[in-house]
C-alpha positions as YAML, in Angstrom:
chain: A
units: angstrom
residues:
- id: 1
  name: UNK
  ca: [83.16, 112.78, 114.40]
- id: 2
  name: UNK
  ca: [84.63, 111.34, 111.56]
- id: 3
  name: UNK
  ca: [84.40, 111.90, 107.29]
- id: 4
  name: UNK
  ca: [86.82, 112.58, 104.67]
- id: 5
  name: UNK
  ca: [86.38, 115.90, 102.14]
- id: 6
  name: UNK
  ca: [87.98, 116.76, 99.14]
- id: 7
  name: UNK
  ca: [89.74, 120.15, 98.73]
- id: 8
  name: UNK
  ca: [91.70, 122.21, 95.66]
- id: 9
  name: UNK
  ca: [95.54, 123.39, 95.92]
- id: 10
  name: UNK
  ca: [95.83, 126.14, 98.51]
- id: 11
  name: UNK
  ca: [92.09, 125.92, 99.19]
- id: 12
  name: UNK
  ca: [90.71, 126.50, 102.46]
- id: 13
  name: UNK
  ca: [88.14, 123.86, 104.03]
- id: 14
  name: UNK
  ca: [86.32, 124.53, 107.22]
- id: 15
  name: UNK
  ca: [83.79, 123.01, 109.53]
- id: 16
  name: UNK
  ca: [81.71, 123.71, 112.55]
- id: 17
  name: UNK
  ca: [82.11, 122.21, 116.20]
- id: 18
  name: UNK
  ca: [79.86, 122.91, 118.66]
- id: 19
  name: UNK
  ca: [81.85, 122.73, 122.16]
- id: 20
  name: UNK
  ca: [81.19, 123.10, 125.77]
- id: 21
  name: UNK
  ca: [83.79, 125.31, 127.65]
- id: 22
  name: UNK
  ca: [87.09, 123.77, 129.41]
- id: 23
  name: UNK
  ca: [86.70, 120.29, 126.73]
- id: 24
  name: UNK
  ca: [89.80, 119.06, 125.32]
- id: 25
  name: UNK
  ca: [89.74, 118.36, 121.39]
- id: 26
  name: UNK
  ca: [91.97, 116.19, 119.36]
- id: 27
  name: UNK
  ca: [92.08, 115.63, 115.93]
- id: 28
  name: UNK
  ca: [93.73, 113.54, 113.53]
- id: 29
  name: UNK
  ca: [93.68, 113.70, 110.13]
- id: 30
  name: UNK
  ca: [95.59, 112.45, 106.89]
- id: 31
  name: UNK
  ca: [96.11, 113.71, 103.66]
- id: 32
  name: UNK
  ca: [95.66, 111.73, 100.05]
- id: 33
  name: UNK
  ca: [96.67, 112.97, 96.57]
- id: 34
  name: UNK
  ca: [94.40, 112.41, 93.36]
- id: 35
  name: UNK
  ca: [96.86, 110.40, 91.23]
- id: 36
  name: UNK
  ca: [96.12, 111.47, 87.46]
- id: 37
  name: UNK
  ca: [97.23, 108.33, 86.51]
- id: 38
  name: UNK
  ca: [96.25, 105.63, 88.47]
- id: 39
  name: UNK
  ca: [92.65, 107.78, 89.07]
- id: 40
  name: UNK
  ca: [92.76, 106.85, 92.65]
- id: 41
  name: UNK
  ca: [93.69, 108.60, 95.46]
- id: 42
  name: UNK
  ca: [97.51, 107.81, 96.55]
- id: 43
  name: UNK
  ca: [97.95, 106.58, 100.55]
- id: 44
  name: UNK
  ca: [100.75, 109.33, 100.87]
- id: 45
  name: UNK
  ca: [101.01, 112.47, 99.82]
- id: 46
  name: UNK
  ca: [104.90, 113.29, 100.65]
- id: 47
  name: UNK
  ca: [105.81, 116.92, 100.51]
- id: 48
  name: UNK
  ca: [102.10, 118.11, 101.43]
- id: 49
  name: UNK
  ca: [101.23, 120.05, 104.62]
- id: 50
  name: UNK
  ca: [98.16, 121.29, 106.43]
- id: 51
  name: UNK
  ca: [97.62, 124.54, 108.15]
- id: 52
  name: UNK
  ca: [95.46, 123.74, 110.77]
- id: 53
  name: UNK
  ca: [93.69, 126.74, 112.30]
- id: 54
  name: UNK
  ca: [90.73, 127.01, 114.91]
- id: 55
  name: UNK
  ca: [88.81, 130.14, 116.24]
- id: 56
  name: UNK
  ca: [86.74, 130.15, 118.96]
- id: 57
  name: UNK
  ca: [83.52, 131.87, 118.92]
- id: 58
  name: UNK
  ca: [84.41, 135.23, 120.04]
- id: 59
  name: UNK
  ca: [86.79, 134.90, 117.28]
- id: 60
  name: UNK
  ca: [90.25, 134.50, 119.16]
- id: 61
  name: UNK
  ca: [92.70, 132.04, 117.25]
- id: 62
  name: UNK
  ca: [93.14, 129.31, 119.50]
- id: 63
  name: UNK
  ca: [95.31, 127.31, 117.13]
- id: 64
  name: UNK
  ca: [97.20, 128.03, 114.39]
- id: 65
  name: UNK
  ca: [99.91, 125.64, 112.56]
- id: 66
  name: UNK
  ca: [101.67, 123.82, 109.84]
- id: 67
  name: UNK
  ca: [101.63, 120.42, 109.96]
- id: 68
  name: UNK
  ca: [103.00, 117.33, 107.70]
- id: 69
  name: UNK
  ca: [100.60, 114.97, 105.69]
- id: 70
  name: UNK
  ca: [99.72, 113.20, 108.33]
- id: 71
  name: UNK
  ca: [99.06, 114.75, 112.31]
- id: 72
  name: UNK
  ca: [97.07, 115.29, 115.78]
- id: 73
  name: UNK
  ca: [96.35, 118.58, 116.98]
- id: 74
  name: UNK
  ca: [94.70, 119.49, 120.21]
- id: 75
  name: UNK
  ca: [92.79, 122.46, 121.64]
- id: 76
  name: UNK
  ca: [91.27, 123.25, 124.89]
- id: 77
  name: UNK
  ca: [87.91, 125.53, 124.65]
- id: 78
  name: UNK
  ca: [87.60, 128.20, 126.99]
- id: 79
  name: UNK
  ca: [83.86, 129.63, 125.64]
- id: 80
  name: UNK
  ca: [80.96, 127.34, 125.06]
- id: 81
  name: UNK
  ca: [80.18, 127.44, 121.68]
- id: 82
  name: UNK
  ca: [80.15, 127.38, 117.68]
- id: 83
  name: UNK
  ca: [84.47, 126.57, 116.81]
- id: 84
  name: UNK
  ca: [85.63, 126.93, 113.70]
- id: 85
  name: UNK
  ca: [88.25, 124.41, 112.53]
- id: 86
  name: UNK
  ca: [90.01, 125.17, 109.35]
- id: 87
  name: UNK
  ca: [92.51, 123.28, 106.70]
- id: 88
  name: UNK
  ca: [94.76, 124.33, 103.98]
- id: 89
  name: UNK
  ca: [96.87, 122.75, 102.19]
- id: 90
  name: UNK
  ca: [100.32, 124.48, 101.89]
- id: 91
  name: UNK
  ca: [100.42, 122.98, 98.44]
- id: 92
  name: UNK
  ca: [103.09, 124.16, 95.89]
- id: 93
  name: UNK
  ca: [103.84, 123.01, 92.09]
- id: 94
  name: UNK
  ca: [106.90, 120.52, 93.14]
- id: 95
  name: UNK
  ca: [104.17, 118.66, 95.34]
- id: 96
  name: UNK
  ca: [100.96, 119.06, 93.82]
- id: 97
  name: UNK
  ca: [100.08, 119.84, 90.35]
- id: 98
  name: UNK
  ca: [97.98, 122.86, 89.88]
- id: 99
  name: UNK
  ca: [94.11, 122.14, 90.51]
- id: 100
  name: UNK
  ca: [94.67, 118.64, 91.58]
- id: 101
  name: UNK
  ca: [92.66, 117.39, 94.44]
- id: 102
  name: UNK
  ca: [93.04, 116.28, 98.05]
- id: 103
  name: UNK
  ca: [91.31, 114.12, 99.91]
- id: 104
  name: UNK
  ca: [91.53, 114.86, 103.87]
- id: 105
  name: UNK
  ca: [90.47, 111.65, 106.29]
- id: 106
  name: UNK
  ca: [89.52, 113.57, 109.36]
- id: 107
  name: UNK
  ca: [88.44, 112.33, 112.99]
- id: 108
  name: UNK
  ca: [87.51, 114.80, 115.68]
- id: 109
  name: UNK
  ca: [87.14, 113.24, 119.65]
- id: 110
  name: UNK
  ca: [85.46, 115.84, 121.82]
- id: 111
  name: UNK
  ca: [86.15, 115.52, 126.06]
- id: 112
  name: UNK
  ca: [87.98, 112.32, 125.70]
- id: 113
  name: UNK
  ca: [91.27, 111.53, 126.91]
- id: 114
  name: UNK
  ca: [93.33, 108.60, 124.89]
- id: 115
  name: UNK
  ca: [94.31, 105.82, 126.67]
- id: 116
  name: UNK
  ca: [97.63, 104.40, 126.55]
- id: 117
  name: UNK
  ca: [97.62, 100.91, 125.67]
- id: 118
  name: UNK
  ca: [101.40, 100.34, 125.98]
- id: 119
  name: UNK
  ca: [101.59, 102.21, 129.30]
- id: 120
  name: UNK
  ca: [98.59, 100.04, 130.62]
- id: 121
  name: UNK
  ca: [100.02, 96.77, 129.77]
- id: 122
  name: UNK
  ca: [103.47, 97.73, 131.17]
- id: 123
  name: UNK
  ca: [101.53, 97.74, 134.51]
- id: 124
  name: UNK
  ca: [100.45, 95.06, 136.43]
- id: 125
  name: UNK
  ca: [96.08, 94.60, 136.90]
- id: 126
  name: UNK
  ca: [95.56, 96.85, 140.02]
- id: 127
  name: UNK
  ca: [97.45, 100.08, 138.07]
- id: 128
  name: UNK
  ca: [95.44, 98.72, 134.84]
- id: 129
  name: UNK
  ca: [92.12, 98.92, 136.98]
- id: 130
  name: UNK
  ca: [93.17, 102.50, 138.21]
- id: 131
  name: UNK
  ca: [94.17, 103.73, 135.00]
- id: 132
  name: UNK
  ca: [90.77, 103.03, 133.15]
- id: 133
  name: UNK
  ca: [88.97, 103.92, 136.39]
- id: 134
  name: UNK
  ca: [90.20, 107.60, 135.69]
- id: 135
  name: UNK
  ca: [89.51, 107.41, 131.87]
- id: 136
  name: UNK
  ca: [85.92, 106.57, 133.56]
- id: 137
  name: UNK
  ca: [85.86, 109.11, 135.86]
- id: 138
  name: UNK
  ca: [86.79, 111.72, 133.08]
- id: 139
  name: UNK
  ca: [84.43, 110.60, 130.77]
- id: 140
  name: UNK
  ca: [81.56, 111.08, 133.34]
- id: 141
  name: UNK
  ca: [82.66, 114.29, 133.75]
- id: 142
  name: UNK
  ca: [82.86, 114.98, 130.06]
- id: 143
  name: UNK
  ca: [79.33, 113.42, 129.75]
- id: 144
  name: UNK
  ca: [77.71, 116.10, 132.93]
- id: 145
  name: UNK
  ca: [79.71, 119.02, 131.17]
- id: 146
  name: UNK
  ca: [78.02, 118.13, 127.58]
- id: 147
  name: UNK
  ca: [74.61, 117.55, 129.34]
- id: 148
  name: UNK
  ca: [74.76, 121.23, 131.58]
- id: 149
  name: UNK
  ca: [75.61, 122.80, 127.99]
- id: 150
  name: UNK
  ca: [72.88, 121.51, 126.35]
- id: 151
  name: UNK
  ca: [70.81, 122.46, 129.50]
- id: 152
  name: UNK
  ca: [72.28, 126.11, 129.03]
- id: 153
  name: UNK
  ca: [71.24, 125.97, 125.27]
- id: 154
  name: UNK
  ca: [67.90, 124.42, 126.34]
- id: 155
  name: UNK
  ca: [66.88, 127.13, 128.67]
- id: 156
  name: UNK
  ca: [68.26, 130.05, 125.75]
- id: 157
  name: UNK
  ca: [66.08, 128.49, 123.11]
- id: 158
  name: UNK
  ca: [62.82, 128.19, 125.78]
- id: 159
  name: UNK
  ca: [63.55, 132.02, 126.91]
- id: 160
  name: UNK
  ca: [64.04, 132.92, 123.15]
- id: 161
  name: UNK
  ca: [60.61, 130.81, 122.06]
- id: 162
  name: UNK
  ca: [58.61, 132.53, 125.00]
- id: 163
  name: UNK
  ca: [59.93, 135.83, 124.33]
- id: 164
  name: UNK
  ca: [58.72, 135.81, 120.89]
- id: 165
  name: UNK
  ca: [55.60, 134.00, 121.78]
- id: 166
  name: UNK
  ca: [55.27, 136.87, 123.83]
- id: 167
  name: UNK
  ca: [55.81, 139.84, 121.07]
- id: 168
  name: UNK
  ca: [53.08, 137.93, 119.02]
- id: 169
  name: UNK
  ca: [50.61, 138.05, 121.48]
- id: 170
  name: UNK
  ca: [51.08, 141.82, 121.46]
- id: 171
  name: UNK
  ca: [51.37, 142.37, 118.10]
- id: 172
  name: UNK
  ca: [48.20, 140.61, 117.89]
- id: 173
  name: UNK
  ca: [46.22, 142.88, 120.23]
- id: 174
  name: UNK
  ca: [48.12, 145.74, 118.46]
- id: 175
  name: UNK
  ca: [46.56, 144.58, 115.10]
- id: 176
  name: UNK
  ca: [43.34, 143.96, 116.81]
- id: 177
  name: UNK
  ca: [43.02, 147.82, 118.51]
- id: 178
  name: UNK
  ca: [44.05, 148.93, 114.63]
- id: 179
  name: UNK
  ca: [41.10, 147.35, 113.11]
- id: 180
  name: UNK
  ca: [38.80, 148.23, 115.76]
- id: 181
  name: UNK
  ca: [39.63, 151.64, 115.59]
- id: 182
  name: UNK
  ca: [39.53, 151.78, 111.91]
- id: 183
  name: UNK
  ca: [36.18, 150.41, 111.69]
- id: 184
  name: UNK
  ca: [34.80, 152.99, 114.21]
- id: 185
  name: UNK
  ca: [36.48, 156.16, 112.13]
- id: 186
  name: UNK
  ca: [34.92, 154.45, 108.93]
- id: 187
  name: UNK
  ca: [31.70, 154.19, 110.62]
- id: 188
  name: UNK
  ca: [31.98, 157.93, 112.24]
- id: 189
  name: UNK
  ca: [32.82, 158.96, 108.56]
- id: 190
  name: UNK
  ca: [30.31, 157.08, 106.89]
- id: 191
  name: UNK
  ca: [27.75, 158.91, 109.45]
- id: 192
  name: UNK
  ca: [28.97, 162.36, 108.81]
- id: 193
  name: UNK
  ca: [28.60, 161.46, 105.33]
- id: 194
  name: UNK
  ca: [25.23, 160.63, 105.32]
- id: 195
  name: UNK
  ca: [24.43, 163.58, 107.51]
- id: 196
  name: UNK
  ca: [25.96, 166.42, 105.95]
- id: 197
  name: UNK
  ca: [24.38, 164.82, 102.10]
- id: 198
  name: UNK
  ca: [21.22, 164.97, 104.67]
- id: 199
  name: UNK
  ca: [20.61, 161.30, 103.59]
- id: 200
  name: UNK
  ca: [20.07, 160.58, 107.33]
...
């Protein structure tokens, strides 16, 4: 995943990841400053910070921290689920002037592990092979934990669809008994109305 949003001065940003359990995230971002007068948005933005924060979604904090303009943060999820990954800007009047605007380059890997470059060409072809055979390896397992969790999600949406599937059907013959026994005690009251006016 990767975009770019704009936020205000001390304004909080936040977006939604859906994550399998026991899947490493990493994140790097970057943070540019609206210049008033060059109307552009500056490559640096020295003096700003973020606070990153992430909750999982039983709502424990699994992250929470300043960092400069410019960082990587990583997480490990322990529940399956809807994460909530949150900036803001610790922003002050020396930095940033009020109600200027940010602009926050963001990239979000999910399950993957970075290779080293330098490492792997410090090595000679038979360590280079073994490295990326791992990377591999991990990836396929990142790829079978993604595909059970949609599985799981699969299954709760099918259960959820035939459950209420199955509450319409009742309701249905619910509303069908109403209306059948309506239209016999109409009926039965028509009758006695007939009778007692001796009409019948």
């Amino acid at each position: 995943l990767a975009l770019y949003f704009h936020i205000g001065e001390r304004e909080e940003k936040c977006i939604i990841e859906d994550i399998p359990s026991d899947t490493l995230v990493v994140g790097n971002y970057k943070v540019q400053r609206w210049d008033i007068h060059k109307h552009d948005f500056l490559e640096s933005a020295p003096g700003l910070g973020m606070f990153v924060t992430v909750t999982s979604p039983s709502g424990e904090v699994l992250l929470s921290k300043l960092y400069g303009p410019q960082g990587t943060f990583s997480f490990t999820s322990y529940l399956s689920g809807e994460h909530i990954i949150c900036f803001q800007s610790n922003s002050t009047r020396f930095a940033v002037t009020a109600g200027s605007k940010l602009r926050i380059h963001l990239d979000i890997r999910v399950g993957e592990h970075f290779l080293d470059e330098s490492a792997i060409q410090a090595k000679d072809k038979v360590n280079e092979v073994n490295v990326r055979l791992e990377h591999l390896i991990e990836q396929i397992h990142h790829v079978t934990k993604e595909q059970d969790y949609e599985r799981e999600r699969e299954e709760k949406f099918r259960k959820t669809s035939e459950e209420t599937n199955s509450n319409i059907l009742w309701w249905a013959i619910a509303q069908t008994v109403i209306l059948i026994s309506v239209g016999i005690w109409q009926i039965k009251s028509l009758r006695d109305f007939f009778i007692s006016k001796k009409l019948v």
